[in-house]
Coordinates of C-alpha atoms in Angstrom, one line a residue:
X1 CA 63.6 38.8 37.0
X2 CA 66.0 38.9 34.1
X3 CA 66.2 35.2 33.7
X4 CA 62.5 34.9 33.7
X5 CA 62.1 37.6 31.2
X6 CA 64.6 36.0 28.9
X7 CA 62.8 32.8 29.0
X8 CA 59.5 34.5 28.2
X9 CA 60.9 36.4 25.2
X10 CA 62.7 33.4 23.8
X11 CA 59.5 31.5 23.8
X12 CA 57.8 34.3 21.8
X13 CA 60.6 34.3 19.3
X14 CA 60.0 30.7 18.5
X15 CA 56.7 31.7 17.0
X16 CA 54.8 29.0 18.9
X17 CA 51.8 29.4 21.1
X18 CA 52.0 27.0 24.0
X19 CA 49.4 28.0 26.6
X20 CA 50.5 25.5 29.2
X21 CA 54.2 26.6 29.0
X22 CA 53.3 30.3 29.2
X23 CA 51.0 29.7 32.2
X24 CA 53.8 28.0 34.1
X25 CA 56.2 30.9 33.3
X26 CA 53.5 33.4 34.4
X27 CA 53.1 31.6 37.6
X28 CA 56.9 31.6 38.3
X29 CA 57.1 35.3 37.4
X30 CA 54.1 36.0 39.7
X31 CA 55.8 34.1 42.6
X32 CA 59.1 35.9 42.3
X33 CA 57.4 39.3 42.2
X34 CA 55.4 38.5 45.3
X35 CA 58.7 37.9 47.2
X36 CA 60.0 41.3 46.4
X37 CA 59.5 44.2 48.9
X38 CA 57.5 46.4 46.6
X39 CA 54.9 45.7 43.9
X40 CA 55.3 48.9 42.0
X41 CA 58.5 48.0 40.2
X42 CA 56.7 45.0 38.7
X43 CA 54.7 47.3 36.5
X44 CA 57.7 49.4 35.6
X45 CA 59.8 46.5 34.7
X46 CA 57.0 45.0 32.6
X47 CA 56.9 48.3 30.7
X48 CA 60.6 48.3 30.2
X49 CA 60.4 44.7 28.9
X50 CA 57.7 45.6 26.4
X51 CA 59.8 48.6 25.2
X52 CA 63.0 46.6 24.8
X53 CA 61.5 43.6 22.9
X54 CA 62.9 43.1 19.4
X55 CA 60.9 43.5 16.2
X56 CA 60.7 39.8 15.7
X57 CA 59.2 39.3 19.1
X58 CA 56.7 42.2 18.5
X59 CA 55.7 40.6 15.3
X60 CA 55.3 37.2 17.1
X61 CA 53.1 38.8 19.7
X62 CA 51.0 40.6 17.1
X63 CA 50.5 37.4 15.1
X64 CA 48.4 35.7 17.8
X65 CA 45.7 38.4 18.0
X66 CA 45.3 38.2 14.2
X67 CA 44.6 34.5 14.4
X68 CA 42.2 35.1 17.3
X69 CA 40.4 37.7 15.1
X70 CA 40.1 35.3 12.2
X71 CA 38.7 32.6 14.5
X72 CA 36.4 35.1 16.1
X73 CA 35.1 36.2 12.7
X74 CA 34.5 32.6 11.7
X75 CA 32.6 32.0 14.9
X76 CA 30.5 35.1 14.4
X77 CA 29.7 34.1 10.8
X78 CA 28.8 30.6 11.9
X79 CA 26.5 31.9 14.6
X80 CA 24.9 34.3 12.1
X81 CA 24.3 31.5 9.6
X82 CA 22.8 29.4 12.4
X83 CA 20.6 32.2 13.4
X84 CA 19.5 32.7 9.8
X85 CA 18.7 29.0 9.5
X86 CA 16.7 29.1 12.7
X87 CA 14.7 32.1 11.5
X88 CA 14.0 30.3 8.2
X89 CA 12.9 27.1 10.0
X90 CA 10.7 29.2 12.3
X91 CA 9.1 30.9 9.3
X92 CA 8.4 27.6 7.6
X93 CA 7.0 26.2 10.8
X94 CA 4.6 29.2 11.1
X95 CA 3.5 28.7 7.5
X96 CA 2.8 25.0 8.1
X97 CA 0.9 25.8 11.3
X98 CA -1.1 28.4 9.4
X99 CA -1.9 26.0 6.6
X100 CA -2.9 23.3 9.1
X101 CA -5.2 25.7 10.9
X102 CA -6.8 26.7 7.6
X103 CA -7.3 23.0 6.8
X104 CA -8.9 22.3 10.1
X105 CA -11.2 25.3 9.6
X106 CA -12.1 24.0 6.1
X107 CA -12.8 20.5 7.5
X108 CA -15.0 22.0 10.2
X109 CA -17.1 23.9 7.7
X110 CA -17.5 20.8 5.6
X111 CA -18.5 18.8 8.7
X112 CA -21.1 21.5 9.6
X113 CA -22.5 21.4 6.0
X114 CA -22.7 17.6 6.1
X115 CA -24.5 17.7 9.4
X116 CA -27.0 20.1 8.0
X117 CA -27.6 17.9 5.0
X118 CA -28.0 14.9 7.3
X119 CA -30.6 16.8 9.3
X120 CA -32.5 17.7 6.1
X121 CA -32.3 14.1 5.0
X122 CA -33.6 12.8 8.3
X123 CA -36.7 15.1 8.0
X124 CA -37.3 14.4 4.3
X125 CA -36.2 10.8 4.0
X126 CA -34.1 9.2 1.2
X127 CA -35.3 8.5 -2.3
X128 CA -36.5 5.1 -1.3
X129 CA -38.5 6.4 1.6
X130 CA -36.0 5.1 4.2
X131 CA -34.6 7.5 6.8
X132 CA -30.9 8.3 6.3
X133 CA -28.8 8.4 9.5
X134 CA -25.2 8.1 10.5
X135 CA -25.4 4.3 10.7
X136 CA -26.0 4.2 6.9
X137 CA -22.9 6.3 6.3
X138 CA -20.8 4.1 8.5
X139 CA -22.1 1.0 6.7
X140 CA -21.4 2.5 3.3
X141 CA -17.9 3.4 4.5
X142 CA -17.2 -0.2 5.7
X143 CA -18.6 -1.6 2.4
X144 CA -16.3 0.7 0.3
X145 CA -13.3 -0.2 2.5
X146 CA -14.0 -4.0 2.2
X147 CA -14.4 -3.8 -1.6
X148 CA -11.2 -1.7 -2.0
X149 CA -9.3 -4.3 0.1
X150 CA -10.7 -7.1 -2.1
X151 CA -9.7 -5.3 -5.3
X152 CA -6.2 -4.8 -4.0
X153 CA -5.9 -8.4 -3.0
X154 CA -7.3 -9.6 -6.3
X155 CA -4.8 -7.5 -8.2
X156 CA -2.0 -9.2 -6.2
X157 CA -3.6 -12.6 -6.9
X158 CA -3.6 -12.0 -10.7
X159 CA 0.1 -10.9 -10.6
X160 CA 1.0 -14.1 -8.7
X161 CA -1.1 -16.2 -11.1
X162 CA 0.8 -14.8 -14.1
X163 CA 4.1 -15.6 -12.5
X164 CA 2.9 -19.2 -11.7
X165 CA 1.8 -19.6 -15.3
X166 CA 5.3 -18.6 -16.6
X167 CA 6.9 -21.0 -14.1
X168 CA 4.6 -23.8 -15.1
X169 CA 5.2 -23.3 -18.8
X170 CA 9.0 -23.3 -18.3
X171 CA 8.7 -26.4 -16.2
X172 CA 6.7 -28.3 -18.8
X173 CA 9.2 -27.3 -21.5
X174 CA 12.1 -28.4 -19.3
X175 CA 10.6 -31.8 -18.7
X176 CA 11.2 -31.7 -14.9
X177 CA 10.3 -34.7 -12.7
X178 CA 6.8 -35.5 -11.7
X179 CA 7.6 -34.7 -8.0
X180 CA 8.8 -31.2 -8.9
X181 CA 5.8 -30.7 -11.2
X182 CA 3.4 -31.7 -8.5
X183 CA 4.8 -29.0 -6.2
X184 CA 4.0 -26.4 -8.8
X185 CA 0.5 -27.8 -9.4
X186 CA -0.3 -28.0 -5.7
X187 CA 0.8 -24.3 -5.4
X188 CA -1.5 -23.2 -8.1
X189 CA -4.4 -25.2 -6.7
X190 CA -3.9 -23.5 -3.3
X191 CA -3.8 -20.2 -5.1
X192 CA -7.3 -20.8 -6.6
X193 CA -8.5 -21.9 -3.1
X194 CA -7.3 -18.6 -1.8
X195 CA -9.3 -16.8 -4.5
X196 CA -12.5 -18.5 -3.4
X197 CA -11.9 -17.6 0.2
X198 CA -11.4 -13.9 -0.8
X199 CA -14.6 -14.0 -2.8
X200 CA -16.6 -15.4 0.1
X201 CA -15.4 -12.6 2.4
X202 CA -16.2 -10.0 -0.3
X203 CA -19.7 -11.5 -0.8
X204 CA -20.5 -10.9 2.8
X205 CA -19.6 -7.2 2.3
X206 CA -21.4 -6.7 -1.1
X207 CA -22.9 -9.7 -2.7
X208 CA -24.0 -7.9 -5.9
X209 CA -20.4 -6.8 -6.4
X210 CA -19.2 -10.4 -6.4
X211 CA -22.3 -11.8 -8.2
X212 CA -21.8 -9.6 -11.2
X213 CA -18.0 -9.8 -11.2
X214 CA -17.5 -6.0 -11.0
X215 CA -13.7 -6.5 -10.3
X216 CA -13.3 -8.4 -13.6
X217 CA -12.7 -7.0 -17.1
X218 CA -15.6 -6.5 -19.5
X219 CA -14.9 -9.6 -21.6
X220 CA -14.7 -11.8 -18.5
X221 CA -18.0 -10.5 -17.3
X222 CA -19.6 -11.5 -20.6
X223 CA -18.9 -15.2 -19.8
X224 CA -19.8 -14.8 -16.1
X225 CA -22.1 -17.2 -14.2
X226 CA -22.9 -16.4 -10.5
X227 CA -19.7 -14.6 -9.9
X228 CA -17.3 -16.7 -11.9
X229 CA -16.8 -19.2 -14.7
X230 CA -19.3 -21.9 -15.6
X231 CA -17.5 -25.2 -14.9
X232 CA -19.3 -27.3 -17.5
X233 CA -18.5 -24.7 -20.3
X234 CA -14.8 -24.5 -19.1
X235 CA -14.5 -28.3 -19.4
X236 CA -15.5 -28.1 -23.0
X237 CA -12.7 -25.6 -23.6
X238 CA -10.0 -27.3 -21.7
X239 CA -10.4 -31.0 -22.5
X240 CA -9.3 -30.6 -26.2
X241 CA -6.1 -28.9 -25.0
X242 CA -5.0 -31.7 -22.7
X243 CA -5.4 -34.6 -25.2
X244 CA -4.5 -37.4 -25.6
X245 CA -6.8 -39.0 -22.9
X246 CA -7.5 -42.6 -22.3
X247 CA -11.0 -44.0 -22.8
X248 CA -11.5 -44.2 -19.0
X249 CA -10.4 -40.6 -18.6
X250 CA -12.6 -39.4 -21.4
X251 CA -15.6 -41.2 -19.8
X252 CA -14.8 -39.7 -16.3
X253 CA -14.5 -36.2 -17.7
X254 CA -17.8 -36.6 -19.6
X255 CA -19.5 -37.8 -16.3
X256 CA -18.0 -34.8 -14.5
X257 CA -19.3 -32.4 -17.1
X258 CA -22.8 -33.9 -16.7
X259 CA -22.7 -33.6 -13.0
X260 CA -21.5 -29.9 -13.3
X261 CA -24.4 -29.2 -15.7
X262 CA -27.0 -30.6 -13.3
X263 CA -25.6 -28.6 -10.4
X264 CA -25.4 -25.4 -12.4
X265 CA -29.1 -25.9 -13.5
X266 CA -30.1 -26.4 -9.9
X267 CA -28.3 -23.2 -8.8
X268 CA -29.6 -21.2 -11.7
X269 CA -33.2 -22.3 -11.0
X270 CA -32.8 -21.4 -7.3
X271 CA -31.4 -18.0 -8.3
X272 CA -34.3 -17.4 -10.7
X273 CA -36.8 -18.4 -8.0
X274 CA -35.2 -16.0 -5.5
X275 CA -35.5 -13.2 -8.1
X276 CA -39.2 -13.9 -8.5
X277 CA -39.8 -13.9 -4.8
X278 CA -37.9 -10.6 -4.4
X279 CA -40.1 -9.0 -7.2
X280 CA -43.2 -10.2 -5.4
X281 CA -41.9 -8.9 -2.1
X282 CA -41.0 -5.4 -3.4
X283 CA -44.4 -4.8 -5.1
X284 CA -46.5 -6.3 -2.3
X285 CA -48.5 -4.2 0.2
X286 CA -49.6 -0.6 0.1
X287 CA -47.7 2.5 0.6
X288 CA -47.8 3.6 4.3
X289 CA -47.2 7.4 4.8
X290 CA -45.3 7.6 1.5
X291 CA -42.9 4.8 2.5
X292 CA -42.5 1.1 2.0
X293 CA -40.0 0.2 4.6
X294 CA -41.7 -3.1 5.7
X295 CA -41.4 -4.5 2.2
X296 CA -37.7 -3.4 1.9
X297 CA -36.8 -5.0 5.2
X298 CA -38.2 -8.3 4.1
X299 CA -36.5 -8.0 0.7
X300 CA -33.1 -7.3 2.3
X301 CA -33.5 -10.5 4.5
X302 CA -34.2 -12.5 1.4
X303 CA -31.3 -11.0 -0.5
X304 CA -28.9 -12.5 2.1
X305 CA -29.6 -15.9 0.4
X306 CA -27.6 -14.6 -2.6
X307 CA -24.4 -15.0 -0.5
X308 CA -25.2 -18.7 -0.3
X309 CA -25.6 -18.9 -4.0
X310 CA -22.2 -17.3 -4.7
X311 CA -20.5 -19.6 -2.2
X312 CA -22.2 -22.7 -3.6
X313 CA -21.2 -21.7 -7.2
X314 CA -17.5 -21.2 -6.1
X315 CA -17.7 -24.6 -4.2
X316 CA -18.8 -26.2 -7.5
X317 CA -15.9 -24.6 -9.3
X318 CA -13.4 -25.7 -6.8
X319 CA -14.7 -29.3 -6.7
X320 CA -14.6 -29.4 -10.5
X321 CA -10.9 -28.5 -10.5
X322 CA -10.1 -31.1 -7.8
X323 CA -12.1 -33.8 -9.6
X324 CA -10.2 -33.0 -12.8
X325 CA -6.9 -33.6 -11.1
X326 CA -8.0 -36.9 -9.7
X327 CA -8.8 -38.0 -13.2
X328 CA -5.7 -36.7 -15.0
X329 CA -2.1 -37.5 -14.6
X330 CA 0.2 -34.9 -13.0
X331 CA 1.4 -33.7 -16.4
X332 CA -2.1 -33.5 -17.8
X333 CA -3.2 -31.6 -14.8
X334 CA -0.3 -29.2 -15.3
X335 CA -1.3 -28.6 -18.9
X336 CA -4.9 -28.1 -17.8
X337 CA -3.9 -25.4 -15.3
X338 CA -1.7 -23.8 -17.9
X339 CA -4.5 -23.7 -20.4
X340 CA -6.9 -22.3 -17.7
X341 CA -4.5 -19.5 -16.8
X342 CA -3.8 -18.6 -20.4
X343 CA -7.6 -18.6 -21.1
X344 CA -8.2 -15.9 -18.4
X345 CA -5.1 -14.0 -19.7
X346 CA -6.6 -14.0 -23.2
X347 CA -10.0 -12.7 -21.9
X348 CA -8.2 -9.8 -20.2
X349 CA -6.3 -9.1 -23.4
X350 CA -9.6 -9.2 -25.3
X351 CA -11.0 -6.6 -22.9
X352 CA -8.0 -4.4 -23.3
X353 CA -8.2 -4.6 -27.1
X354 CA -11.9 -3.8 -27.0
X355 CA -11.4 -0.8 -24.7
X356 CA -8.6 0.6 -26.9
X357 CA -10.2 -0.1 -30.3
X358 CA -10.2 2.9 -32.7
X359 CA -13.6 4.7 -32.5
X360 CA -15.5 5.2 -35.7
X361 CA -16.1 8.8 -36.7
X362 CA -19.7 9.9 -36.3
X363 CA -21.8 9.8 -39.5

């Protein structure tokens, strides 16, 4: 008993807390006490031991509960902070749920109102005499989506074209080889081909949008011809910028311009004829029960021919560019593409200046 107690006290005086060492001492103490004849002296001796401990050992024993209290306080504070965070997160979650429910309720009311308006429209008819139904709304939604997609893609197309123009200008100034220059020219030509494919897809969605160049700036629309530039007029602008030309080249460009003019006249006459037919179709017949749905159905079928006019005009533009590059050398073709790109840039700049011009004060 005395030797065990001595070991226990000396370990306390060291001021170290070694749980494994103390557990082993407690086990030895417990075993020695179990071998004695009576268990009561164990308590008494333990009391004597506690009374006879020195001041240092008492202070060592009291230091550990202090550390435990500090750790316990820290744990309690951490738990309290975590609980507070959980309560705040739950509160925000309830607010979000409430806002979401209110939004759903608002959307439900709007949907009910829209259904009521649709019901009234079905009974009354639209301003053209046609019946408005959900199919019309779905079609309008798909048209808007298709046009929005085209406008986004066209914006990206213009940005890429501007970068290509800068690269082409730098390449011409640096006098790079014809092989390297041809790579740039072919890339720009493919870029124009991509534009014509985009316009063809957009024309199937809304041919009037493409026909009148609604995605272009105001100055560009002023020079518009069936959804784009007029090839014969553009040749007159570009040819002086790519001089000098040989006599054969000049003759080939002149013949190309004449061919473009003939094709443009044919397309313009066909468009005018279609317009006349549409006018006759719309005004033909008598009103039946306050509507003229049969005439409108026929007119819509004839309007589909406008898509073909837009595609043919773009095909003429693309063929004109390709024929020009068969006539010109690679460096002349590069200067032609550079002039073409800068021409469209200047038209956009003109539109911007016109839109931001100072307004005159009212008289």
